[in-house]
Amino acid sequence: MAIASLVLVPVAVTFSSYTRVEGDVLAHLTEFVLPELVGNTLWLVLGVGIGVSVLGVSLAWLTAMCEFPGRRLFGWALLLPLALPAYVTAFVAIGLLDFTGPLQTWLRDGWGITGLPEIRSRGGVILVMSLALYPYVYLIAKNAFATQGAIALEAAQSLGLSRWQGFFRVALPMARPWIAAGLMLALMETMADFGTVAIFNYDTFTTAIYKAWYSLFSLEAAAQLASILILFVLVAVVFEQRSRARMRFGVVGRSTASRRIRLSPTLAFVAFVYAATVLAIAFLIPVAQLALWTREVIADDLDARYWAFAWHSVLIAGIGALMVVAVALVLAYAGRQRAGSAMMWTQRLATLGYAFPGAVLAVGLFIPVAALDNWLIDSARAWFGFEGSEILKGTLLVMLLAYLVRFLAVGFGPIDSGLHRITRNIDEAARNLGSGAAGLLARVHLPMLRASLLTAAALAFVDIMKEMPITLMTRPFGWDTLAVRVFEMTSEGEWERAALPSLAIVIAGIIPIILLTWRGAQSHG
């Protein structure tokens, strides 16, 4: 329950901010800020929801159910955009497609083409986030189609429906709970995003929370905005839980591979071009542009500062990942030892932090830590003559706690799945040989969980490496990371100089893609 309370603390703190209302600030937010924030957030959620659904479902159906050139390559390569943070895709898109960018300059000078749509717009941010987040829908929908799509299509055809009718009337409705689960993950990431909307100067709740803290110097205003964002998130969580409640798993008889749809040469070519275009725009072109920009600045920028940025990123990600894995192991193992509804709800509550934006957790955890810090300072001055101004606030404590709450679900998932694969018969055999609970964990479970622990640690490590708002808002003075460097350079429009730290983050982000592909091959092989 102590682990679950880490999620309750920031939620309670943000809502308790209404007991300390600052009239002038609240009036300003309500009249001038809040209507725009709500409108922008709703449009962003709607646009990204449509974008990731169309891209994710269509690509999942093609790679899972159709035979066309490059299908096996696209099956895993279409997950690569997960390695590219959305805020990196954002500044690359602006650098390439802005009015002064190389594409529009070439079109104007060489072909006289003008009047292209403005990339710095609502449509631009929706496009970028859709390309960055569609793998959430793609991955889950692909698994759903691979296990049920062929059976659904055959059942539809036996009722006299065409393939198109079978897809829309049978296969798609059957996969809808899985698609909804992936969609909710993408939408929660959309509401949690800070870097992308900041680069586009598209104000949402996350940017407003940051400005309230650092521009208005009002933690209470930041907390009040965070409480509204929590309401949006909780609505998304309710829908996601309901979609999961409707999931039903069935046993697949014959192999799906033997029943894939053989596309005509024309349709096969169209499928190849479509998948290749999405992969190129979402991953290959941005990474190639990052490499080109990096080559231009690496001689001047790669100095001792960058080694410090990289060291800070690796150190904090390593410590955070170890914390996540350790706490996730305790939580998952407690559920195995004391199964029941109470433990199930404790686990759900403890892992709910992944649904909360980093900005919310930063505010919600900083306020109580700051209050505790003030109490410790007053006590230390009274008892020991302490003359300092900070004890806890100037450390990594808030940042690490926020990472733990935010990414505990990332570590819990693989570990809990790994424990479920260990049968109770093995536990009983070990106990018959004299092993207690500690010996059972150390000698039996941990060796069998090695792959799950590695996966959990790698996923948490890379997520922390990419995380921006928590790091930006809670880091100690001078503790800059690669993500912070990207934010600083993009805030000044220095796209080329933002490429070097971005490329380092992307290289680290390839790790979970390899693990996801490997785990998928293991589960289906």
Coordinates of C-alpha atoms in Angstrom, one line a residue:
M1 CA 0.0 0.0 0.0
A2 CA 3.0 2.3 0.6
I3 CA 3.9 1.9 -3.1
A4 CA 0.3 2.8 -4.2
S5 CA 0.4 5.9 -1.9
L6 CA 3.1 7.3 -4.2
V7 CA 0.4 7.8 -6.8
L8 CA -2.2 9.2 -4.4
V9 CA 0.2 11.8 -3.0
P10 CA 0.5 13.9 -6.2
V11 CA -3.2 13.5 -7.0
A12 CA -4.2 14.7 -3.5
V13 CA -1.7 17.5 -3.6
T14 CA -2.8 18.9 -6.9
F15 CA -6.5 18.9 -5.9
S16 CA -5.7 20.4 -2.5
S17 CA -4.3 23.5 -4.3
Y18 CA -7.9 24.8 -4.4
T19 CA -7.6 25.5 -0.6
R20 CA -4.9 28.0 -1.4
V21 CA -6.4 30.0 -4.2
E22 CA -4.6 33.0 -5.5
G23 CA -7.5 35.2 -6.7
D24 CA -5.6 37.3 -9.3
V25 CA -3.8 34.3 -10.8
L26 CA -6.9 32.1 -10.9
A27 CA -9.0 34.9 -12.5
H28 CA -6.3 35.4 -15.2
L29 CA -6.2 31.6 -15.9
T30 CA -10.0 31.2 -16.0
E31 CA -10.5 34.2 -18.3
F32 CA -7.6 34.1 -20.7
V33 CA -5.8 30.7 -20.5
L34 CA -8.3 27.9 -19.6
P35 CA -10.6 28.2 -22.7
E36 CA -7.7 28.0 -25.1
L37 CA -6.1 25.1 -23.2
V38 CA -9.3 23.1 -23.2
G39 CA -10.0 23.8 -26.9
N40 CA -6.4 23.0 -28.0
T41 CA -6.3 19.8 -25.9
L42 CA -9.6 18.5 -27.2
W43 CA -8.6 19.2 -30.9
L44 CA -5.2 17.6 -30.3
V45 CA -6.8 14.5 -28.7
L46 CA -9.4 14.2 -31.5
G47 CA -6.9 14.7 -34.3
V48 CA -4.2 12.4 -32.9
G49 CA -6.9 9.8 -32.1
I50 CA -8.1 9.7 -35.7
G51 CA -4.5 9.7 -37.1
V52 CA -3.1 6.9 -35.0
S53 CA -6.2 4.8 -35.5
V54 CA -6.1 5.1 -39.3
L55 CA -2.3 4.5 -39.5
G56 CA -2.1 1.8 -36.8
V57 CA -5.1 -0.3 -37.9
S58 CA -4.4 -0.1 -41.6
L59 CA -0.7 -1.0 -41.2
A60 CA -1.5 -3.8 -38.7
W61 CA -4.0 -5.4 -41.1
L62 CA -1.6 -5.3 -44.0
T63 CA 1.4 -6.8 -42.1
A64 CA -0.7 -9.4 -40.2
M65 CA -3.2 -10.5 -42.8
C66 CA -1.8 -9.6 -46.3
E67 CA 1.1 -10.9 -48.4
F68 CA 3.1 -8.3 -50.2
P69 CA 6.8 -7.5 -50.8
G70 CA 8.6 -6.5 -47.7
R71 CA 5.9 -7.6 -45.3
R72 CA 8.2 -9.4 -42.9
L73 CA 10.6 -6.4 -42.8
F74 CA 7.7 -3.9 -42.2
G75 CA 6.3 -6.1 -39.5
W76 CA 9.0 -5.0 -37.1
A77 CA 10.4 -1.9 -38.8
L78 CA 7.1 -0.1 -38.4
L79 CA 7.7 -0.1 -34.7
L80 CA 10.9 2.0 -35.1
P81 CA 9.2 5.3 -34.6
L82 CA 8.8 4.4 -31.0
A83 CA 12.6 5.0 -30.7
L84 CA 12.1 8.5 -31.9
P85 CA 10.7 10.9 -29.3
A86 CA 7.9 13.0 -30.6
Y87 CA 9.7 16.2 -29.7
V88 CA 12.6 15.1 -31.9
T89 CA 10.3 14.4 -34.9
A90 CA 8.7 17.8 -34.2
F91 CA 11.8 20.0 -34.6
V92 CA 13.1 17.9 -37.5
A93 CA 9.7 18.5 -39.3
I94 CA 9.9 22.2 -38.6
G95 CA 13.5 22.4 -39.7
L96 CA 12.7 20.6 -43.0
L97 CA 9.2 22.0 -43.8
D98 CA 9.2 25.5 -42.5
F99 CA 9.0 28.5 -44.9
T100 CA 12.8 29.0 -44.7
G101 CA 13.5 25.2 -44.7
P102 CA 15.2 23.3 -47.5
L103 CA 12.0 21.8 -49.0
Q104 CA 10.0 25.0 -49.4
T105 CA 13.1 26.9 -50.5
W106 CA 13.8 24.4 -53.2
L107 CA 10.2 24.4 -54.4
R108 CA 10.1 28.2 -54.5
D109 CA 13.5 28.7 -56.2
G110 CA 13.4 25.7 -58.6
W111 CA 9.7 25.3 -59.4
G112 CA 8.0 28.5 -58.3
I113 CA 5.7 26.6 -56.0
T114 CA 4.4 28.6 -53.0
G115 CA 1.5 28.5 -50.6
L116 CA 2.2 25.2 -49.0
P117 CA 0.4 24.5 -45.7
E118 CA 2.0 25.9 -42.6
I119 CA 3.8 23.3 -40.6
R120 CA 3.6 25.4 -37.4
S121 CA -0.1 24.8 -37.0
R122 CA -2.6 22.6 -35.3
G123 CA -2.5 20.3 -38.3
G124 CA 1.3 20.1 -38.1
V125 CA 1.4 19.1 -34.4
I126 CA -1.4 16.5 -35.0
L127 CA 0.5 15.1 -38.0
V128 CA 3.8 14.8 -36.1
M129 CA 2.2 13.2 -33.0
S130 CA 0.2 10.8 -35.1
L131 CA 3.4 9.6 -36.9
A132 CA 5.2 9.3 -33.6
L133 CA 2.5 7.5 -31.7
Y134 CA 0.8 5.2 -34.2
P135 CA 3.0 2.2 -33.1
Y136 CA 0.9 1.9 -29.9
V137 CA -2.1 1.1 -32.0
Y138 CA -0.2 -0.9 -34.6
L139 CA 1.5 -3.2 -32.1
I140 CA -1.6 -4.2 -30.3
A141 CA -3.9 -4.3 -33.3
K142 CA -1.4 -6.5 -35.2
N143 CA -1.4 -9.1 -32.5
A144 CA -5.2 -9.0 -32.5
F145 CA -5.5 -9.5 -36.3
A146 CA -2.8 -12.2 -36.3
T147 CA -4.7 -14.3 -33.7
Q148 CA -8.3 -13.6 -34.8
G149 CA -8.3 -11.8 -38.2
A150 CA -8.1 -14.9 -40.4
I151 CA -10.8 -16.7 -38.5
A152 CA -13.1 -13.6 -38.6
L153 CA -12.5 -13.1 -42.3
E154 CA -13.3 -16.8 -43.1
A155 CA -16.5 -16.6 -41.0
A156 CA -17.5 -13.4 -42.9
Q157 CA -16.9 -15.0 -46.3
S158 CA -18.9 -18.1 -45.3
L159 CA -21.8 -15.7 -44.7
G160 CA -21.5 -14.3 -48.2
L161 CA -19.6 -11.1 -47.4
S162 CA -16.7 -9.8 -49.4
R163 CA -13.3 -9.2 -47.9
W164 CA -13.9 -5.5 -47.5
Q165 CA -17.3 -6.2 -45.9
G166 CA -15.7 -8.9 -43.7
F167 CA -13.0 -6.5 -42.5
F168 CA -15.4 -3.7 -41.5
R169 CA -18.3 -5.8 -40.3
V170 CA -16.6 -8.7 -38.5
A171 CA -12.8 -8.5 -38.1
L172 CA -12.6 -4.8 -37.1
P173 CA -15.4 -5.0 -34.5
M174 CA -13.8 -8.2 -33.0
A175 CA -10.4 -6.3 -32.7
R176 CA -12.0 -3.1 -31.4
P177 CA -11.2 -3.7 -27.6
W178 CA -7.5 -4.2 -28.5
I179 CA -7.5 -1.2 -30.8
A180 CA -9.2 0.9 -28.1
A181 CA -6.5 -0.2 -25.6
G182 CA -3.7 0.9 -28.0
L183 CA -5.6 4.1 -28.8
M184 CA -5.9 5.0 -25.1
L185 CA -2.2 4.6 -24.6
A186 CA -1.5 6.9 -27.5
L187 CA -4.0 9.5 -26.2
M188 CA -2.5 9.4 -22.7
E189 CA 0.9 10.0 -24.2
T190 CA -0.7 12.9 -26.2
M191 CA -2.0 14.5 -23.1
A192 CA 1.3 13.9 -21.3
D193 CA 3.4 15.4 -24.1
F194 CA 5.4 18.6 -23.3
G195 CA 8.3 18.8 -25.8
T196 CA 6.3 18.5 -29.0
V197 CA 3.7 21.1 -28.2
A198 CA 6.4 23.4 -26.7
I199 CA 8.4 23.2 -30.0
F200 CA 5.2 24.0 -32.0
N201 CA 4.3 26.7 -29.5
Y202 CA 0.9 25.0 -29.3
D203 CA -0.4 25.7 -25.8
T204 CA -1.8 22.7 -23.9
F205 CA -2.1 21.9 -20.2
T206 CA 1.5 20.6 -19.9
T207 CA 3.0 23.8 -21.3
A208 CA 0.7 25.9 -19.2
I209 CA 1.7 24.1 -16.0
Y210 CA 5.4 24.8 -16.9
K211 CA 4.7 28.5 -17.5
A212 CA 2.6 28.8 -14.3
W213 CA 5.5 27.4 -12.3
Y214 CA 8.4 29.2 -14.0
S215 CA 6.8 32.3 -15.4
L216 CA 4.1 33.2 -12.9
F217 CA 6.1 31.6 -10.1
S218 CA 2.9 30.1 -8.7
L219 CA 3.0 26.4 -7.7
E220 CA -0.7 26.7 -6.7
A221 CA -1.7 27.8 -10.2
A222 CA 0.4 25.0 -11.7
A223 CA -1.3 22.5 -9.4
Q224 CA -4.7 23.8 -10.3
L225 CA -4.0 23.3 -14.0
A226 CA -2.6 19.9 -13.2
S227 CA -5.8 18.9 -11.4
I228 CA -7.8 19.7 -14.6
L229 CA -5.4 17.6 -16.7
I230 CA -5.8 14.7 -14.2
L231 CA -9.6 14.8 -14.9
F232 CA -8.9 14.4 -18.6
V233 CA -6.5 11.5 -17.9
L234 CA -8.9 9.7 -15.6
V235 CA -11.6 9.8 -18.3
A236 CA -9.2 8.2 -20.6
V237 CA -8.2 5.6 -18.0
V238 CA -11.9 4.7 -17.5
F239 CA -12.4 4.1 -21.2
E240 CA -9.2 2.1 -21.4
Q241 CA -10.2 -0.1 -18.4
R242 CA -13.6 -0.7 -20.0
S243 CA -12.0 -1.7 -23.3
R244 CA -9.8 -4.2 -21.5
A245 CA -12.8 -5.6 -19.6
R246 CA -14.4 -6.6 -23.0
M247 CA -11.3 -8.4 -24.2
R248 CA -11.7 -12.2 -24.8
F249 CA -9.0 -14.5 -25.9
G250 CA -9.5 -17.5 -28.1
V251 CA -7.4 -20.4 -29.3
V252 CA -6.3 -20.1 -32.9
G253 CA -6.4 -23.4 -34.8
R254 CA -4.5 -23.3 -38.1
S255 CA -1.6 -20.9 -38.7
T256 CA -2.5 -17.5 -39.8
A257 CA 0.5 -17.5 -42.2
S258 CA -1.1 -20.1 -44.4
R259 CA -4.3 -18.0 -44.8
R260 CA -2.9 -14.5 -45.6
I261 CA -4.6 -12.7 -48.3
R262 CA -2.6 -12.8 -51.6
L263 CA -2.8 -9.3 -53.0
S264 CA -2.8 -8.7 -56.7
P265 CA 0.4 -7.2 -58.1
T266 CA -1.1 -3.7 -58.2
L267 CA -2.5 -3.9 -54.6
A268 CA 0.8 -5.4 -53.4
F269 CA 2.7 -2.5 -54.9
V270 CA 0.3 0.0 -53.3
A271 CA 0.7 -1.8 -49.9
F272 CA 4.5 -1.7 -50.2
V273 CA 4.5 2.0 -51.1
Y274 CA 2.1 2.9 -48.3
A275 CA 4.1 1.1 -45.6
A276 CA 7.4 2.4 -47.0
T277 CA 6.1 5.9 -47.1
V278 CA 4.9 5.9 -43.5
L279 CA 8.2 4.3 -42.3
A280 CA 10.3 6.8 -44.3
I281 CA 8.3 9.9 -43.0
A282 CA 8.0 8.7 -39.4
F283 CA 11.6 7.4 -38.9
L284 CA 14.0 7.1 -41.8
I285 CA 13.9 10.8 -43.0
P286 CA 14.1 12.3 -39.5
V287 CA 17.0 10.1 -38.5
A288 CA 18.8 10.8 -41.7
Q289 CA 18.3 14.6 -41.2
L290 CA 19.6 14.2 -37.6
A291 CA 22.7 12.5 -38.9
L292 CA 23.3 15.3 -41.4
W293 CA 22.9 18.0 -38.9
T294 CA 25.1 16.2 -36.4
R295 CA 27.9 15.9 -39.0
E296 CA 27.8 19.7 -39.4
V297 CA 28.0 20.6 -35.7
I298 CA 29.8 17.6 -34.1
A299 CA 33.3 19.1 -34.4
D300 CA 32.3 22.2 -32.5
D301 CA 29.6 20.9 -30.1
L302 CA 31.0 17.5 -29.0
D303 CA 33.0 18.7 -26.0
A304 CA 33.2 18.1 -22.3
R305 CA 29.7 19.5 -21.8
Y306 CA 28.2 16.8 -23.9
W307 CA 30.0 14.0 -22.0
A308 CA 28.4 15.6 -18.9
F309 CA 25.0 15.6 -20.5
A310 CA 25.4 12.0 -21.5
W311 CA 26.7 10.9 -18.1
H312 CA 23.8 12.7 -16.3
S313 CA 21.3 11.0 -18.6
V314 CA 22.8 7.5 -18.3
L315 CA 23.3 7.9 -14.5
I316 CA 19.8 9.1 -13.7
A317 CA 18.2 6.6 -16.2
G318 CA 20.3 3.8 -14.6
I319 CA 19.3 4.7 -11.1
G320 CA 15.7 5.2 -12.0
A321 CA 15.5 1.9 -13.9
L322 CA 17.0 0.0 -10.9
M323 CA 14.4 1.7 -8.6
V324 CA 11.6 0.8 -11.0
V325 CA 12.7 -2.8 -11.4
A326 CA 13.2 -3.3 -7.6
V327 CA 9.8 -1.8 -6.7
A328 CA 8.0 -3.6 -9.6
L329 CA 9.5 -6.9 -8.5
V330 CA 8.3 -6.3 -4.9
L331 CA 4.8 -5.4 -6.1
A332 CA 4.5 -8.3 -8.6
Y333 CA 5.9 -10.8 -6.0
A334 CA 3.5 -9.6 -3.3
G335 CA 0.6 -10.2 -5.7
R336 CA 1.9 -13.7 -6.3
Q337 CA 2.2 -14.5 -2.6
R338 CA -1.1 -12.8 -1.5
A339 CA -3.5 -13.0 -4.4
G340 CA -6.9 -11.4 -4.0
S341 CA -9.0 -8.5 -5.0
A342 CA -7.3 -6.1 -2.5
M343 CA -3.9 -6.9 -3.9
M344 CA -5.2 -6.6 -7.5
W345 CA -6.5 -3.1 -6.8
T346 CA -3.3 -2.1 -5.0
Q347 CA -1.3 -3.2 -8.1
R348 CA -3.6 -1.3 -10.4
L349 CA -3.4 1.9 -8.3
A350 CA 0.4 1.6 -8.0
T351 CA 0.8 1.4 -11.7
L352 CA -1.7 4.1 -12.6
G353 CA 1.1 6.7 -12.5
Y354 CA 2.0 5.9 -16.2
A355 CA -1.3 7.5 -17.1
F356 CA -0.3 10.8 -15.4
P357 CA 1.7 13.4 -17.4
G358 CA 5.2 14.1 -16.1
A359 CA 4.3 17.7 -15.5
V360 CA 1.5 16.7 -13.1
L361 CA 3.8 14.4 -11.1
A362 CA 6.6 17.0 -11.0
V363 CA 4.2 19.5 -9.4
G364 CA 2.4 17.0 -7.2
L365 CA 5.6 15.6 -5.7
F366 CA 7.6 18.8 -5.5
I367 CA 5.0 20.6 -3.3
P368 CA 5.1 18.0 -0.4
V369 CA 8.9 17.6 -0.7
A370 CA 9.3 21.4 -0.6
A371 CA 7.1 21.5 2.5
L372 CA 9.1 18.7 4.2
D373 CA 12.3 20.5 3.2
N374 CA 11.2 23.7 4.8
W375 CA 10.3 21.8 8.0
L376 CA 13.7 20.1 8.0
I377 CA 15.5 23.4 7.5
D378 CA 13.6 25.1 10.3
S379 CA 14.3 22.1 12.6
A380 CA 18.0 22.0 11.6
R381 CA 18.4 25.7 12.3
A382 CA 16.7 25.5 15.7
W383 CA 18.7 22.4 16.8
F384 CA 22.0 22.6 15.0
G385 CA 22.3 26.2 13.7
F386 CA 22.0 25.0 10.1
E387 CA 22.6 27.9 7.7
G388 CA 21.7 26.3 4.3
S389 CA 18.6 27.0 2.2
E390 CA 18.0 23.5 0.8
I391 CA 18.2 19.9 2.1
L392 CA 16.0 17.9 -0.2
K393 CA 15.0 20.3 -3.0
G394 CA 18.5 20.5 -4.3
T395 CA 18.9 16.8 -4.7
L396 CA 17.7 14.2 -7.2
L397 CA 15.0 13.0 -4.8
V398 CA 11.9 14.6 -6.5
M399 CA 13.1 13.6 -9.9
L400 CA 13.7 10.0 -9.0
L401 CA 10.3 9.7 -7.1
A402 CA 8.5 11.1 -10.2
Y403 CA 10.3 8.7 -12.5
L404 CA 9.3 5.8 -10.2
V405 CA 5.7 6.8 -10.2
R406 CA 5.6 7.5 -13.9
F407 CA 7.3 4.4 -15.1
L408 CA 6.5 1.7 -12.5
A409 CA 3.9 0.2 -14.9
V410 CA 6.6 -0.1 -17.6
G411 CA 8.7 -2.4 -15.3
F412 CA 5.7 -4.1 -13.7
G413 CA 4.3 -5.4 -16.9
P414 CA 7.2 -7.7 -18.0
I415 CA 7.9 -8.8 -14.5
D416 CA 4.3 -9.7 -13.7
S417 CA 4.0 -11.5 -17.0
G418 CA 7.2 -13.5 -16.3
L419 CA 5.9 -14.5 -12.9
H420 CA 2.7 -15.8 -14.4
R421 CA 4.7 -18.1 -16.7
I422 CA 6.2 -19.8 -13.6
T423 CA 3.8 -22.5 -12.6
R424 CA 2.8 -23.0 -8.9
N425 CA 4.1 -26.6 -9.2
I426 CA 7.6 -25.2 -9.3
D427 CA 6.9 -23.2 -6.1
E428 CA 5.5 -26.3 -4.3
A429 CA 8.5 -28.4 -5.4
A430 CA 11.0 -25.8 -4.0
R431 CA 9.1 -25.6 -0.7
N432 CA 9.1 -29.4 -0.4
L433 CA 12.9 -29.2 -0.7
G434 CA 13.0 -26.7 2.2
S435 CA 13.1 -23.3 0.5
G436 CA 11.4 -20.4 2.3
A437 CA 10.0 -17.3 0.6
A438 CA 13.4 -15.6 0.4
G439 CA 15.1 -18.7 -0.9
L440 CA 12.3 -19.3 -3.4
L441 CA 12.8 -15.8 -4.8
A442 CA 16.6 -15.9 -4.9
R443 CA 17.2 -19.4 -6.1
V444 CA 14.2 -20.1 -8.3
H445 CA 12.2 -17.1 -9.4
L446 CA 15.0 -14.6 -10.1
P447 CA 17.0 -16.9 -12.4
M448 CA 13.8 -17.7 -14.3
L449 CA 12.9 -14.0 -14.4
R450 CA 16.2 -12.9 -15.9
A451 CA 14.8 -12.1 -19.3
S452 CA 11.8 -10.3 -17.8
L453 CA 14.0 -8.2 -15.5
L454 CA 16.3 -7.2 -18.3
T455 CA 13.3 -6.2 -20.5
A456 CA 11.8 -4.2 -17.7
A457 CA 15.1 -2.4 -16.9
A458 CA 15.8 -1.6 -20.6
L459 CA 12.3 -0.2 -21.2
A460 CA 12.4 1.9 -18.0
F461 CA 16.0 3.1 -18.9
V462 CA 15.0 4.3 -22.3
D463 CA 11.8 5.9 -21.2
I464 CA 13.7 7.9 -18.6
M465 CA 16.3 8.9 -21.1
K466 CA 13.6 10.3 -23.3
E467 CA 11.5 11.9 -20.6
M468 CA 11.5 15.7 -20.7
P469 CA 9.0 17.5 -18.4
I470 CA 10.0 15.8 -15.1
T471 CA 13.7 16.3 -15.8
L472 CA 13.2 19.9 -16.9
M473 CA 11.0 20.9 -13.9
T474 CA 12.7 19.0 -11.1
R475 CA 16.4 18.6 -11.9
P476 CA 18.9 20.1 -9.5
F477 CA 20.7 23.3 -10.6
G478 CA 23.3 22.4 -13.3
W479 CA 22.0 18.9 -13.7
D480 CA 21.4 19.0 -17.5
T481 CA 20.7 15.9 -19.5
L482 CA 20.4 15.2 -23.2
A483 CA 16.7 15.8 -23.2
V484 CA 17.2 19.2 -21.4
R485 CA 19.8 20.1 -24.0
V486 CA 17.3 19.3 -26.8
F487 CA 14.7 21.6 -25.1
E488 CA 17.2 24.4 -24.8
M489 CA 18.4 24.3 -28.4
T490 CA 14.9 23.9 -29.9
S491 CA 13.7 26.8 -27.7
E492 CA 16.2 29.0 -29.5
G493 CA 15.5 27.5 -33.0
E494 CA 18.9 25.8 -33.1
W495 CA 17.8 22.7 -34.9
E496 CA 21.3 21.6 -36.0
R497 CA 22.7 21.9 -32.5
A498 CA 19.7 19.9 -31.1
A499 CA 20.5 17.0 -33.5
L500 CA 23.5 15.6 -31.6
P501 CA 21.7 15.0 -28.2
S502 CA 18.6 13.8 -30.1
L503 CA 20.6 11.2 -32.1
A504 CA 22.1 9.9 -28.9
I505 CA 18.5 9.5 -27.4
V506 CA 17.3 7.8 -30.6
I507 CA 20.2 5.3 -30.5
A508 CA 19.3 4.4 -26.9
G509 CA 15.6 4.2 -28.0
I510 CA 16.4 1.4 -30.4
I511 CA 16.9 -1.0 -27.4
P512 CA 13.2 -1.5 -26.5
I513 CA 12.3 -2.1 -30.2
I514 CA 14.9 -4.9 -30.3
L515 CA 13.4 -6.3 -27.1
L516 CA 9.8 -6.0 -28.3
T517 CA 10.7 -7.8 -31.5
W518 CA 12.6 -10.5 -29.7
R519 CA 9.8 -11.1 -27.2
G520 CA 7.3 -11.2 -30.1
A521 CA 9.4 -13.8 -31.9
Q522 CA 9.8 -15.8 -28.7
S523 CA 6.0 -15.8 -28.0
H524 CA 5.1 -16.7 -31.6
G525 CA 8.1 -19.1 -32.2

